[in-house]
Coordinates of C-alpha atoms in Angstrom, one line a residue:
M1055 CA 0.0 -0.1 0.0
L1056 CA 2.6 2.4 0.8
D1057 CA 6.5 2.7 0.3
V1058 CA 8.4 5.2 1.8
E1059 CA 12.3 5.0 0.4
R1060 CA 15.1 7.2 1.5
L1061 CA 13.0 9.8 3.1
S1062 CA 14.8 12.9 4.5
K1063 CA 13.7 16.2 5.9
R1064 CA 15.7 19.1 6.9
F1065 CA 14.6 22.1 8.7
G1066 CA 17.4 24.8 8.2
G1067 CA 20.3 23.1 9.9
I1068 CA 18.5 20.5 11.7
Q1069 CA 18.1 17.0 9.9
A1070 CA 14.8 15.9 11.3
L1071 CA 14.7 12.5 8.9
K1072 CA 17.7 10.9 7.3
D1073 CA 17.3 8.2 4.7
V1074 CA 14.3 6.7 6.5
S1075 CA 12.6 3.7 4.4
F1076 CA 9.7 1.5 5.3
H1077 CA 6.4 -0.2 3.9
A1078 CA 2.9 -0.3 5.0
R1079 CA 0.9 -3.2 3.9
S1080 CA -3.1 -3.5 3.0
G1081 CA -4.7 -5.7 6.1
R1082 CA -1.9 -5.2 8.5
V1083 CA -0.8 -2.6 11.3
L1084 CA 2.6 -0.9 11.3
G1085 CA 3.7 0.5 14.5
L1086 CA 5.8 3.8 14.2
I1087 CA 8.0 3.6 17.4
G1088 CA 10.3 6.1 19.0
E1089 CA 11.0 8.8 21.7
N1090 CA 9.7 12.3 21.5
G1091 CA 11.9 13.9 18.8
A1092 CA 12.7 10.7 17.1
G1093 CA 11.0 11.8 13.6
K1094 CA 7.6 10.1 14.0
S1095 CA 5.7 13.6 13.8
T1096 CA 7.7 14.7 10.7
I1097 CA 7.3 11.4 9.0
V1098 CA 3.3 11.7 9.4
K1099 CA 3.3 15.3 8.2
C1100 CA 5.4 14.4 5.0
L1101 CA 2.9 11.5 4.4
T1102 CA -0.1 13.7 5.0
G1103 CA 1.1 16.9 2.8
I1104 CA 2.0 19.2 5.7
H1105 CA 5.5 19.0 4.9
S1106 CA 7.5 18.3 1.7
P1107 CA 10.3 15.9 2.0
T1108 CA 13.9 17.2 1.3
S1109 CA 14.5 13.9 -0.7
G1110 CA 13.3 10.5 -1.0
S1111 CA 10.1 9.2 -2.5
I1112 CA 6.6 8.1 -1.3
K1113 CA 4.6 5.6 -3.2
V1114 CA 1.0 4.7 -2.6
N1115 CA 0.0 1.5 -4.6
N1116 CA 3.3 1.5 -6.6
T1117 CA 2.4 5.1 -7.7
P1118 CA 4.9 7.9 -6.9
H1119 CA 3.4 11.0 -5.3
Q1120 CA 4.7 14.8 -4.3
F1121 CA 2.1 15.9 -1.8
V1122 CA 1.9 19.9 -1.9
G1123 CA -0.9 19.8 0.6
P1124 CA -3.1 17.6 2.8
Q1125 CA -5.7 17.6 -0.1
D1126 CA -3.2 15.9 -2.2
A1127 CA -2.7 13.1 0.4
S1128 CA -6.2 12.8 0.9
A1129 CA -7.1 12.2 -2.9
A1130 CA -4.2 9.3 -2.7
G1131 CA -6.1 7.7 0.0
I1132 CA -4.0 8.8 3.1
S1133 CA -5.7 10.2 6.1
A1134 CA -4.5 10.7 9.8
I1135 CA -6.1 10.8 13.1
Q1136 CA -4.5 13.1 15.5
Q1137 CA -4.0 12.4 19.4
E1138 CA -6.2 15.7 19.6
P1139 CA -8.7 15.7 16.7
S1140 CA -9.0 19.4 15.2
M1141 CA -12.5 19.9 14.8
F1142 CA -14.9 22.9 14.5
D1143 CA -16.8 22.8 17.6
D1144 CA -19.8 25.3 16.6
I1145 CA -20.9 23.2 13.6
T1146 CA -22.5 19.8 13.6
V1147 CA -20.9 16.4 13.4
A1148 CA -22.1 15.7 9.8
E1149 CA -20.5 18.9 8.8
N1150 CA -17.1 18.3 10.3
I1151 CA -16.9 14.7 8.7
F1152 CA -17.5 16.4 5.3
V1153 CA -15.9 19.7 6.1
G1154 CA -14.6 21.2 2.6
R1155 CA -16.4 18.8 0.4
L1156 CA -20.2 18.8 1.7
P1157 CA -22.5 17.1 -0.9
K1158 CA -24.0 19.7 -3.5
G1159 CA -27.4 19.2 -4.9
Q1160 CA -29.4 21.3 -7.4
A1161 CA -27.8 25.1 -8.3
G1162 CA -24.5 24.1 -6.4
R1163 CA -26.5 24.1 -2.9
V1164 CA -25.3 22.0 -0.1
D1165 CA -27.6 18.8 0.1
W1166 CA -28.2 18.7 3.7
T1167 CA -30.3 15.4 3.4
A1168 CA -27.5 13.8 1.9
T1169 CA -25.0 15.1 4.1
R1170 CA -26.7 13.7 7.2
S1171 CA -27.5 10.3 5.6
S1172 CA -23.8 10.0 4.6
A1173 CA -22.6 10.9 8.1
Q1174 CA -25.2 8.5 9.6
S1175 CA -23.9 5.7 7.4
V1176 CA -20.1 6.3 8.0
L1177 CA -20.5 6.4 11.9
E1178 CA -22.6 3.3 11.9
Q1179 CA -19.9 1.6 10.0
I1180 CA -17.6 2.2 13.2
G1181 CA -20.5 1.3 15.4
S1182 CA -20.9 4.8 16.8
D1183 CA -24.7 6.0 18.0
I1184 CA -23.4 9.8 17.9
A1185 CA -26.3 11.7 15.8
P1186 CA -24.8 13.5 12.9
S1187 CA -27.0 16.7 14.1
T1188 CA -25.0 16.7 17.2
M1189 CA -23.0 20.2 17.8
M1190 CA -19.2 19.2 18.1
K1191 CA -18.7 21.0 21.4
H1192 CA -21.1 18.6 23.0
L1193 CA -18.9 15.6 22.5
S1194 CA -16.5 13.9 24.8
V1195 CA -13.1 13.2 23.7
A1196 CA -13.6 9.5 22.8
E1197 CA -16.4 10.7 20.5
R1198 CA -14.1 13.1 18.8
H1199 CA -11.8 10.7 18.1
M1200 CA -14.9 8.5 16.4
V1201 CA -15.9 11.5 14.5
S1202 CA -12.3 12.0 13.2
L1203 CA -12.3 8.1 12.2
A1204 CA -15.5 8.6 10.5
Q1205 CA -14.1 11.7 8.6
A1206 CA -11.1 9.5 7.4
L1207 CA -13.4 6.8 6.1
S1208 CA -15.7 9.2 4.4
T1209 CA -12.7 10.0 2.2
D1210 CA -12.2 6.2 1.3
A1211 CA -8.9 6.5 3.1
Q1212 CA -6.9 3.1 2.1
L1213 CA -4.0 4.1 4.6
I1214 CA -5.2 5.4 8.2
I1215 CA -2.6 6.8 10.5
F1216 CA -3.4 6.9 14.2
D1217 CA -1.4 9.2 16.1
E1218 CA -1.5 8.2 20.1
P1219 CA -5.3 7.5 19.8
T1220 CA -5.8 6.2 23.3
A1221 CA -4.1 8.9 25.3
A1222 CA -7.5 10.3 26.7
L1223 CA -9.5 7.4 26.3
S1224 CA -11.0 4.9 29.1
Q1225 CA -10.5 1.3 29.1
A1226 CA -13.9 0.6 27.6
E1227 CA -13.1 3.1 25.0
I1228 CA -9.8 1.8 24.3
H1229 CA -11.1 -1.8 23.7
H1230 CA -13.8 -0.4 21.3
L1231 CA -11.1 1.2 19.3
Y1232 CA -9.2 -2.0 19.0
G1233 CA -12.2 -3.7 17.7
I1234 CA -12.5 -1.0 15.1
I1235 CA -8.8 -1.4 14.0
D1236 CA -9.3 -5.0 13.7
D1237 CA -12.6 -4.4 11.2
L1238 CA -10.4 -2.0 9.3
K1239 CA -7.7 -4.5 9.1
A1240 CA -10.3 -7.2 7.9
A1241 CA -11.6 -4.8 5.4
G1242 CA -8.0 -4.5 3.7
K1243 CA -6.9 -1.0 5.1
A1244 CA -3.2 -0.4 5.7
I1245 CA -2.8 1.3 9.2
I1246 CA 0.2 3.1 10.8
F1247 CA -0.3 3.1 14.5
I1248 CA 1.9 5.6 17.0
S1249 CA 2.0 4.8 20.5
H1250 CA 4.1 5.1 23.7
K1251 CA 2.3 2.1 25.3
F1252 CA 4.0 -1.2 24.7
D1253 CA 0.9 -3.3 25.6
E1254 CA -1.0 -1.5 22.8
I1255 CA 1.8 -2.1 20.3
F1256 CA 1.9 -5.8 21.0
R1257 CA -1.8 -5.9 20.9
I1258 CA -2.5 -4.1 18.0
C1259 CA 0.6 -4.2 15.5
D1260 CA 1.9 -6.7 13.2
D1261 CA 4.8 -5.1 12.0
Y1262 CA 7.3 -2.2 13.5
V1263 CA 9.6 0.6 12.4
V1264 CA 11.7 2.1 15.0
L1265 CA 13.2 5.6 14.6
R1266 CA 16.1 7.1 17.0
D1267 CA 17.4 10.7 16.1
G1268 CA 15.5 10.9 12.7
E1269 CA 16.9 7.7 11.4
L1270 CA 15.8 4.1 10.9
A1271 CA 16.9 2.0 14.3
G1272 CA 15.2 -1.2 13.4
S1273 CA 12.2 -3.0 11.6
G1274 CA 10.5 -6.2 11.5
L1275 CA 7.7 -8.5 12.7
I1276 CA 6.3 -7.6 16.1
S1277 CA 5.9 -11.3 16.8
E1278 CA 9.9 -11.7 16.5
V1279 CA 10.6 -8.9 19.2
S1280 CA 10.3 -8.4 22.7
K1281 CA 9.7 -5.2 24.9
D1282 CA 13.3 -5.1 25.8
D1283 CA 14.5 -5.2 22.1
L1284 CA 12.1 -2.2 21.2
I1285 CA 13.6 -0.3 24.0
A1286 CA 17.2 -1.1 23.3
Q1287 CA 16.7 -0.2 19.5
M1288 CA 14.7 3.3 20.8
V1289 CA 17.0 4.3 23.5
G1290 CA 19.9 2.2 23.5
R1291 CA 19.3 1.1 27.2
E1292 CA 17.9 -1.9 29.2
L1293 CA 14.2 -1.8 30.8
S1294 CA 15.8 -2.0 34.3
E1295 CA 17.3 1.7 33.6
I1296 CA 13.8 3.1 32.7
Y1297 CA 12.4 2.1 35.9
P1298 CA 15.1 2.5 38.4
K1299 CA 14.5 1.7 41.9
V1300 CA 16.7 4.1 44.1
E1301 CA 17.2 2.6 47.6
A1302 CA 16.6 5.6 50.1
Q1303 CA 16.7 5.5 53.8
I1304 CA 13.0 5.4 55.0
G1305 CA 12.6 7.5 58.0
E1306 CA 9.6 8.8 60.3
E1307 CA 6.1 9.1 59.2
V1308 CA 5.2 12.6 57.6
L1309 CA 1.7 12.3 56.3
R1310 CA -1.3 10.3 57.6
V1311 CA -4.8 10.3 56.1
D1312 CA -7.8 9.0 57.6
R1313 CA -11.2 8.6 56.8
F1314 CA -11.0 10.6 53.8
T1315 CA -14.5 10.9 52.0
H1316 CA -16.1 12.8 49.3
P1317 CA -19.7 12.4 48.5
S1318 CA -19.3 11.1 45.0
E1319 CA -15.8 10.6 44.2
F1320 CA -14.2 8.3 47.2
A1321 CA -14.8 7.1 50.5
D1322 CA -13.0 6.0 53.7
I1323 CA -9.5 6.4 52.5
G1324 CA -6.5 5.9 55.0
F1325 CA -2.9 5.8 54.4
A1326 CA 0.5 7.0 55.7
V1327 CA 3.8 7.7 54.2
R1328 CA 7.3 8.2 55.5
R1329 CA 10.4 10.2 54.6
G1330 CA 12.3 8.6 52.0
E1331 CA 9.4 6.5 50.9
I1332 CA 7.6 6.3 47.4
L1333 CA 3.9 5.3 48.0
G1334 CA 2.2 4.3 44.9
F1335 CA -1.4 4.7 43.9
Y1336 CA -2.7 2.4 41.1
G1337 CA -6.1 2.0 39.5
L1338 CA -8.1 2.1 36.2
V1339 CA -9.5 5.0 35.0
G1340 CA -12.2 6.3 37.2
A1341 CA -10.9 4.7 40.3
G1342 CA -10.9 8.3 42.2
R1343 CA -6.9 8.6 42.5
T1344 CA -6.7 11.9 40.9
E1345 CA -9.9 13.2 42.7
L1346 CA -8.4 11.8 46.3
M1347 CA -5.0 13.7 45.7
E1348 CA -7.0 16.8 44.9
G1349 CA -9.0 16.6 47.9
I1350 CA -5.9 16.3 50.1
F1351 CA -4.1 19.3 48.4
G1352 CA -7.3 21.4 49.0
L1353 CA -8.5 21.4 45.3
K1354 CA -11.7 19.4 46.1
P1355 CA -14.2 19.5 49.1
V1356 CA -14.2 16.6 51.3
T1357 CA -17.0 15.7 53.6
D1358 CA -15.1 13.8 56.3
G1359 CA -11.6 12.8 57.2
T1360 CA -8.4 14.0 58.7
V1361 CA -4.9 14.9 57.7
T1362 CA -1.9 14.8 59.8
I1363 CA 1.6 16.2 58.8
K1364 CA 4.6 15.6 61.1
G1365 CA 2.4 14.6 63.8
Q1366 CA 0.1 17.7 63.7
P1367 CA -3.4 17.6 62.6
I1368 CA -3.8 20.0 59.6
K1369 CA -7.1 21.4 58.3
I1370 CA -6.8 22.0 54.7
T1371 CA -9.5 24.1 52.7
S1372 CA -7.1 25.6 50.2
T1373 CA -4.2 25.0 48.3
Q1374 CA -2.3 27.9 50.4
D1375 CA -3.0 25.5 53.6
A1376 CA -1.7 22.6 51.7
M1377 CA 1.6 24.6 50.7
R1378 CA 2.0 25.9 54.2
A1379 CA 1.8 22.5 55.7
G1380 CA 4.8 21.1 53.4
L1381 CA 2.6 19.7 50.6
A1382 CA 3.2 19.8 46.7
Y1383 CA 1.1 18.5 44.2
V1384 CA 2.3 17.9 40.3
P1385 CA -1.1 17.5 38.5
E1386 CA -1.7 15.1 35.9
D1387 CA -2.1 17.6 33.1
R1388 CA 1.3 19.3 33.3
Q1389 CA 0.2 21.5 30.1
R1390 CA -3.1 23.0 31.2
H1391 CA -2.5 22.7 35.3
G1392 CA 1.2 22.5 35.9
A1393 CA 3.0 25.3 34.0
I1394 CA 2.4 28.1 32.0
L1395 CA 4.0 27.3 28.5
P1396 CA 4.3 30.8 27.3
F1397 CA 6.5 31.7 30.4
S1398 CA 10.2 30.9 30.6
I1399 CA 11.5 28.2 32.7
R1400 CA 12.8 30.9 35.2
R1401 CA 9.3 32.2 35.5
N1402 CA 7.5 29.0 36.0
I1403 CA 10.1 27.8 38.7
S1404 CA 9.9 31.1 40.8
L1405 CA 6.1 31.5 40.6
P1406 CA 5.1 29.6 43.7
K1407 CA 7.8 31.9 45.7
L1408 CA 7.1 35.2 44.2
Q1409 CA 5.8 36.6 47.5
D1410 CA 9.1 35.6 49.4
L1411 CA 11.3 36.8 46.4
A1412 CA 9.2 40.4 46.2
R1413 CA 10.9 43.7 47.2
G1414 CA 8.0 45.8 47.0
I1415 CA 6.7 45.9 43.5
F1416 CA 9.6 44.5 42.2
V1417 CA 11.2 41.0 42.1
N1418 CA 14.4 40.3 43.7
R1419 CA 16.5 39.3 40.2
P1420 CA 19.6 37.7 42.1
A1421 CA 17.7 36.0 44.7
E1422 CA 15.4 34.6 41.8
S1423 CA 18.4 33.5 39.9
R1424 CA 19.9 31.6 42.7
L1425 CA 16.3 30.0 43.4
V1426 CA 16.3 28.9 39.7
D1427 CA 19.7 27.6 39.3
T1428 CA 19.4 25.4 42.4
F1429 CA 16.0 23.8 41.5
A1430 CA 16.5 23.6 37.8
D1431 CA 20.0 22.0 38.1
R1432 CA 18.2 19.6 40.7
V1433 CA 15.9 18.1 38.3
S1434 CA 18.3 18.2 35.6
I1435 CA 16.2 20.4 33.0
R1436 CA 17.8 20.3 29.7
A1437 CA 17.3 23.6 27.8
S1438 CA 19.6 26.3 26.2
S1439 CA 18.9 28.6 28.9
W1440 CA 16.7 29.3 32.0
R1441 CA 15.0 31.9 29.7
Q1442 CA 13.7 29.2 27.3
K1443 CA 10.0 29.0 27.0
V1444 CA 8.5 25.9 28.8
S1445 CA 6.4 25.4 25.4
E1446 CA 9.8 24.9 23.6
L1447 CA 10.7 21.9 25.7
S1448 CA 10.1 18.2 25.5
G1449 CA 7.5 16.7 27.2
G1450 CA 10.0 15.2 29.8
N1451 CA 11.7 18.5 30.3
Q1452 CA 8.3 20.3 30.8
Q1453 CA 7.6 17.5 33.7
K1454 CA 10.9 18.4 35.1
V1455 CA 9.9 22.1 35.1
V1456 CA 6.9 21.5 37.1
I1457 CA 8.6 19.2 39.8
G1458 CA 11.2 21.8 39.9
K1459 CA 8.8 24.5 40.7
W1460 CA 7.1 22.5 43.4
L1461 CA 10.4 21.7 45.0
A1462 CA 11.3 25.4 45.3
T1463 CA 8.6 25.6 47.9
N1464 CA 10.6 23.3 50.1
P1465 CA 8.1 20.8 50.7
D1466 CA 8.1 17.6 53.0
I1467 CA 5.6 15.7 50.7
I1468 CA 5.2 15.9 47.1
I1469 CA 2.4 14.1 45.4
L1470 CA 3.0 13.2 41.7
D1471 CA 0.1 12.6 39.5
E1472 CA 1.0 10.6 36.4
P1473 CA 4.4 12.1 36.3
T1474 CA 5.3 10.5 33.0
K1475 CA 2.1 10.5 31.1
G1476 CA 2.7 11.4 27.3
I1477 CA 6.4 11.1 27.4
D1478 CA 8.8 8.8 25.9
V1479 CA 10.9 6.1 27.2
G1480 CA 14.1 8.1 27.5
S1481 CA 12.4 11.1 29.3
K1482 CA 10.6 8.7 31.6
A1483 CA 13.8 7.3 32.7
A1484 CA 15.2 10.8 33.6
V1485 CA 11.9 11.4 35.6
H1486 CA 12.2 8.4 37.5
Q1487 CA 15.8 9.3 38.4
A1488 CA 14.6 12.8 39.6
I1489 CA 12.0 10.9 41.8
G1490 CA 14.8 8.9 43.0
D1491 CA 16.7 11.9 43.7
L1492 CA 13.7 13.3 45.9
V1493 CA 13.5 10.1 48.1
K1494 CA 17.1 10.3 48.7
A1495 CA 16.9 13.8 49.8
G1496 CA 14.4 12.6 52.4
L1497 CA 11.0 13.9 50.7
A1498 CA 8.1 11.6 50.9
V1499 CA 6.6 10.9 47.6
V1500 CA 3.0 9.7 46.6
L1501 CA 3.0 8.6 43.2
V1502 CA -0.2 8.3 41.0
S1503 CA 0.2 6.1 38.0
S1504 CA -2.0 3.8 35.8
E1505 CA 1.1 2.3 34.2
L1506 CA 1.5 -0.9 36.1
E1507 CA 5.3 -1.2 35.3
E1508 CA 5.9 2.3 36.6
A1509 CA 3.9 1.6 39.8
L1510 CA 5.5 -1.8 40.5
G1511 CA 9.1 -0.5 39.5
I1512 CA 9.7 2.5 41.7
S1513 CA 7.4 2.2 44.5
D1514 CA 8.2 1.1 48.1
R1515 CA 4.7 0.2 48.7
L1516 CA 1.3 0.1 46.6
M1517 CA -2.2 1.0 47.3
V1518 CA -4.7 -0.2 44.7
M1519 CA -8.0 1.8 44.3
A1520 CA -11.3 0.7 42.5
R1521 CA -14.5 2.4 42.6
G1522 CA -13.5 5.2 44.7
R1523 CA -11.8 3.0 47.9
V1524 CA -8.6 1.4 48.5
V1525 CA -9.0 -2.3 47.8
A1526 CA -5.6 -3.6 48.5
E1527 CA -2.2 -2.6 49.6
Y1528 CA 1.0 -4.5 49.1
D1529 CA 4.7 -4.2 50.3
R1530 CA 7.2 -4.2 47.7
A1531 CA 8.3 -7.9 48.5
D1532 CA 4.6 -9.0 47.7
F1533 CA 4.3 -6.9 44.5
S1534 CA 2.8 -9.2 41.5
S1535 CA 1.3 -7.7 38.5
E1536 CA -1.3 -10.5 38.2
T1537 CA -2.6 -9.8 41.9
V1538 CA -2.5 -5.8 41.4
V1539 CA -4.4 -5.8 38.3
A1540 CA -7.0 -8.3 39.6
A1541 CA -7.3 -6.0 42.8
A1542 CA -7.9 -3.0 40.4
A1543 CA -10.4 -4.8 38.3
G1544 CA -12.2 -5.8 41.4
G1545 CA -11.2 -9.4 41.6
I1546 CA -10.2 -9.2 45.3

């Protein structure tokens, strides 16, 4: 279906792709694998007409193509479903599916009956019950993905690219998507599937291509490689280096939560964490982990329960109360809630300490510089300077900025909610190393993760939540992926 031969792309002095070759076949799923910055997005943009290659060739069904825009790629039978589909919120689902190519009737007017009927047909094809007349702004993230897929199929696409399609989906929605991909394979479509999640790659893909630094690092059949093999090709390091267990001296108890309850999100939660300890919280989507952490940090009201920090009962009704008590919270969505992306690294890290840095209406710049130097270095942020915008950093370095910002408040306890969500394997290893450094420095860490290997790999103890309650607790010596998953799914 698709032949990519010696594809290269330069942006000024930067070589984004260099002599990359691969093939995608009808009725098979090709996994496109690599770290952030490996060249995956550049390939997708070349295949969909957003970028023109510097050199190399793209053939679709043995016919050479030079795409000068997305419409050329669509006409050749290539369509992409992005991680965050770009849709027009203030028009209907049917209009979004056929945007730019609405069926016309007499006198060149839009045939709205045909538009809605065709939209209904393609939505039924993927098992969706979304009404074509629904306004896009009323749809969930998963439903927007379904509309994006319907849009791709409405063009009779023969090659469909899925770019991190499950990042914001629940487990039920993910399994529904798997079924749709299986149906597309059976219908003879060629599929390129991009994901950081290895369980998805081994579930969905037949073939694979690994990119590293814009070059081909490996390719072949998924059935002939292991996870360790893929990681070695991606980053040149072993799996044990991605989830390093740092041995730290575990000291006295610093945080205790008792009978914590919210009327609709969680009930009767109790746990304790000590200095130098990583206490993990694992559970499926909707288990109530994030809501619990928001309650502890004063972001969500609770109806019952107590928080004790360093032996003193603390009443937390706001984030200021939590910060004064020695708590820090790194939220799940670092781009919306963790950092101000247009701001520099310097301004983000100093933000929680502005009151201490202020001299009247001015900021004490030398003191700010010392603060930023200390905490940016502590988490090993890689940047051209501390004046670089956070939006220009990789996902892993953005996460380090958020962690560094909260460390600047000198907390005793830091809550990390999905600290490696959406970042590549190499960046995960760097964040995990930073977490290890925190516990070695005597902090207590509460880690929320929906990635089982991460939760088991770096936690000292693990709490498992399901349906808003703690259903199991394990010491590290008793960790077992089977029992943890069973507990999370309600098996205990």
